[in-house]
GROMACS .gro file of C-alpha atoms in nm:
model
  129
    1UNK     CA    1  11.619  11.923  11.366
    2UNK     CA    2  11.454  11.941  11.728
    3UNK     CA    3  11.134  11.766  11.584
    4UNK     CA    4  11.312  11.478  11.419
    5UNK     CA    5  11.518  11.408  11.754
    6UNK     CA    6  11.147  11.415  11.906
    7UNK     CA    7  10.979  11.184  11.660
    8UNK     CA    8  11.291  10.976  11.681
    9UNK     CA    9  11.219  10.937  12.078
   10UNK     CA   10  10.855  10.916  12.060
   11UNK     CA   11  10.865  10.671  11.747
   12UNK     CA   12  11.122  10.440  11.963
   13UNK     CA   13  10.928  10.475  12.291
   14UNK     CA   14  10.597  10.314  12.044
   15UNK     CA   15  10.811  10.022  11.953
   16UNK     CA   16  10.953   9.937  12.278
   17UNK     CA   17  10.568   9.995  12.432
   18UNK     CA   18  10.480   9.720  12.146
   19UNK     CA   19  10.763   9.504  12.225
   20UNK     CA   20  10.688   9.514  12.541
   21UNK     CA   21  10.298   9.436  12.465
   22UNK     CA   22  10.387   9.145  12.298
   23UNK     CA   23  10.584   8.978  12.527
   24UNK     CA   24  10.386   9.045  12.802
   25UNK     CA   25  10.048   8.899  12.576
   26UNK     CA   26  10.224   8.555  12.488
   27UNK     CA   27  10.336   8.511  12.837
   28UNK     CA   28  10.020   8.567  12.985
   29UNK     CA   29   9.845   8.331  12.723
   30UNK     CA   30  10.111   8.053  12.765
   31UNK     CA   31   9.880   7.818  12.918
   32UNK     CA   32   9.613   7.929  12.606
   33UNK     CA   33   9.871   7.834  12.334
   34UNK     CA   34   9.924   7.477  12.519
   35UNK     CA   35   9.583   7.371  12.556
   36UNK     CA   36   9.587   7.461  12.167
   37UNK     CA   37   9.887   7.256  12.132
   38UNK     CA   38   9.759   6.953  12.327
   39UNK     CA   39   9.437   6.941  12.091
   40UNK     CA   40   9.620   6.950  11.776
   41UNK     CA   41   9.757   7.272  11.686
   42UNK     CA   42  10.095   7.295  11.522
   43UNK     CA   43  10.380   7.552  11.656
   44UNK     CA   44  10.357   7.652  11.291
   45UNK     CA   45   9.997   7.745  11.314
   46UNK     CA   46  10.063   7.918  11.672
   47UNK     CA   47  10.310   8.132  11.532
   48UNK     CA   48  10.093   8.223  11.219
   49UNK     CA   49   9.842   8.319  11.460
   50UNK     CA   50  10.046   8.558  11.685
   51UNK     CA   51  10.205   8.706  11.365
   52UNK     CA   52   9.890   8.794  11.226
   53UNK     CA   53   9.784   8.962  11.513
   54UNK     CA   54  10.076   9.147  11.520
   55UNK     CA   55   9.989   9.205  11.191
   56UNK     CA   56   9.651   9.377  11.256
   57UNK     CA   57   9.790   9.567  11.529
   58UNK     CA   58  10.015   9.701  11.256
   59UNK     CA   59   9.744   9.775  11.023
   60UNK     CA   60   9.528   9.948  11.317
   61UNK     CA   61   9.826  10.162  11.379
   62UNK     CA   62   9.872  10.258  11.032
   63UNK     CA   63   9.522  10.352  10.992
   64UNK     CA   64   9.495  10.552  11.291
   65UNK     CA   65   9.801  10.745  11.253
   66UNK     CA   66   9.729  10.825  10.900
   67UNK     CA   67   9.328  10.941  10.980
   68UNK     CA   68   9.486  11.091  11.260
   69UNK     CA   69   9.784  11.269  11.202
   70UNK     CA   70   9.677  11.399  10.866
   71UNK     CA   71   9.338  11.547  11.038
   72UNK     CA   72   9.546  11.680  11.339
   73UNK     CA   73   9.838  11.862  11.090
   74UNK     CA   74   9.547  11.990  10.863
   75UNK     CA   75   9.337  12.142  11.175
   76UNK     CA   76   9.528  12.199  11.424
   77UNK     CA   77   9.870  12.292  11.295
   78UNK     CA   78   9.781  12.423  10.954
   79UNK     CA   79   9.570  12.698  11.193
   80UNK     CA   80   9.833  12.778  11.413
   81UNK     CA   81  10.071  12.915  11.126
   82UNK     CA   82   9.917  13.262  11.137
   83UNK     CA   83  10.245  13.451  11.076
   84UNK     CA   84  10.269  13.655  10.752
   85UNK     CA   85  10.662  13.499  10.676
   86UNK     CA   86  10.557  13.099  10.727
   87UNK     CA   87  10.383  12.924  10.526
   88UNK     CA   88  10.265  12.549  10.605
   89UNK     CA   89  10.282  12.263  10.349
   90UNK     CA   90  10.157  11.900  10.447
   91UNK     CA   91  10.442  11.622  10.367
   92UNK     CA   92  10.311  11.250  10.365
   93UNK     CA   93  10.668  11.089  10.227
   94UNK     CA   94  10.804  11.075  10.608
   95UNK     CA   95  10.463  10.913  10.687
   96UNK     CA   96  10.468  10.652  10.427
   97UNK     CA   97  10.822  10.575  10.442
   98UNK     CA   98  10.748  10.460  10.805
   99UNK     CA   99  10.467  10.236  10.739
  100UNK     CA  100  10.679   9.904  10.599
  101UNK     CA  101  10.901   9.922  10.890
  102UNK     CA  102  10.555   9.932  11.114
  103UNK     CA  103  10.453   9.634  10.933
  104UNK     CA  104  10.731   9.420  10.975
  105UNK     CA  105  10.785   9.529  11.373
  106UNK     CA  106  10.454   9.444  11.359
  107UNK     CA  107  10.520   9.061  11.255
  108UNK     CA  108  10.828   9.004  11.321
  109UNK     CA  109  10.861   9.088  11.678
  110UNK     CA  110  10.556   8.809  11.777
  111UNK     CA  111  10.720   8.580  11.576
  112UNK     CA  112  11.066   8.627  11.754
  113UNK     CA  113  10.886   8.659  12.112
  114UNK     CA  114  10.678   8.351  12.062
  115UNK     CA  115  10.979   8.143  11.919
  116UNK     CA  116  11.214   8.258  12.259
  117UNK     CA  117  10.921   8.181  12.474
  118UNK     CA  118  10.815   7.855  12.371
  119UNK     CA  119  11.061   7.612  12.520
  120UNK     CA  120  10.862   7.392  12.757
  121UNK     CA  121  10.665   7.081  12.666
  122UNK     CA  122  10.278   7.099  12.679
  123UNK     CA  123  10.220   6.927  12.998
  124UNK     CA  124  10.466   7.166  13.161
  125UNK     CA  125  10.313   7.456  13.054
  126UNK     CA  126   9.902   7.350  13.151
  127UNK     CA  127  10.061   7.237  13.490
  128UNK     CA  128  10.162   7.596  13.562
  129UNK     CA  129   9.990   7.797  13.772
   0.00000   0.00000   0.00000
């Protein structure tokens, strides 16, 4: 019960760290996404763009946590169960259940960060400093 509430906390700490990532990233780059705009890129295309690099943030999170975690529960904790009463079973379910709801955090929070953002005209946004 103690390490769900923990995973619960860490796992929302990650998302808000992303969120926060995101938003940060697109409003830093504003003046990147107009002089896109001004020679000829759609909003359509801009959003495609941050989505799918939300998207391979997504995948590079998925990757490394699987690689990861699965090497650090084999080594690490799977040789710390030394008592003659416990025995240690690796469970991947919890772990896979997690990773569609990683992918679509991973696309859909660019998408709804870049669509809030982007309410000034081009010009506005190359004449800012």
């Amino acid at each position: 019960m103690v390490g769900s509430v923990l995973a619960l906390i860490i796992g929302i700490i990650g998302i808000l760290n992303f969120v926060n990532a995101c938003i940060t990233s697109i409003i830093t780059r504003k003046k990147e996404f107009a002089a896109l705009k001004a020679i000829g890129m759609t909003e359509r295309q801009i959003r495609r763009m941050v989505c799918m690099e939300g998207g391979y943030y997504a995948a590079g999170v998925i990757l490394f946590s699987l690689v990861l975690g699965t090497l650090f529960s084999y080594v690490v904790i799977g040789n710390f169960v030394i008592f003659w009463f416990t025995t240690y079973r690796f469970i991947i379910w919890p772990m896979m259940m997690v990773l569609p709801f990683m992918v679509v955090i991973g696309i859909v929070v660019p998408y709804i960060t870049i669509k809030v953002t982007d309410k000034e005209s081009v010009v506005e946004m190359l004449r800012e400093e």
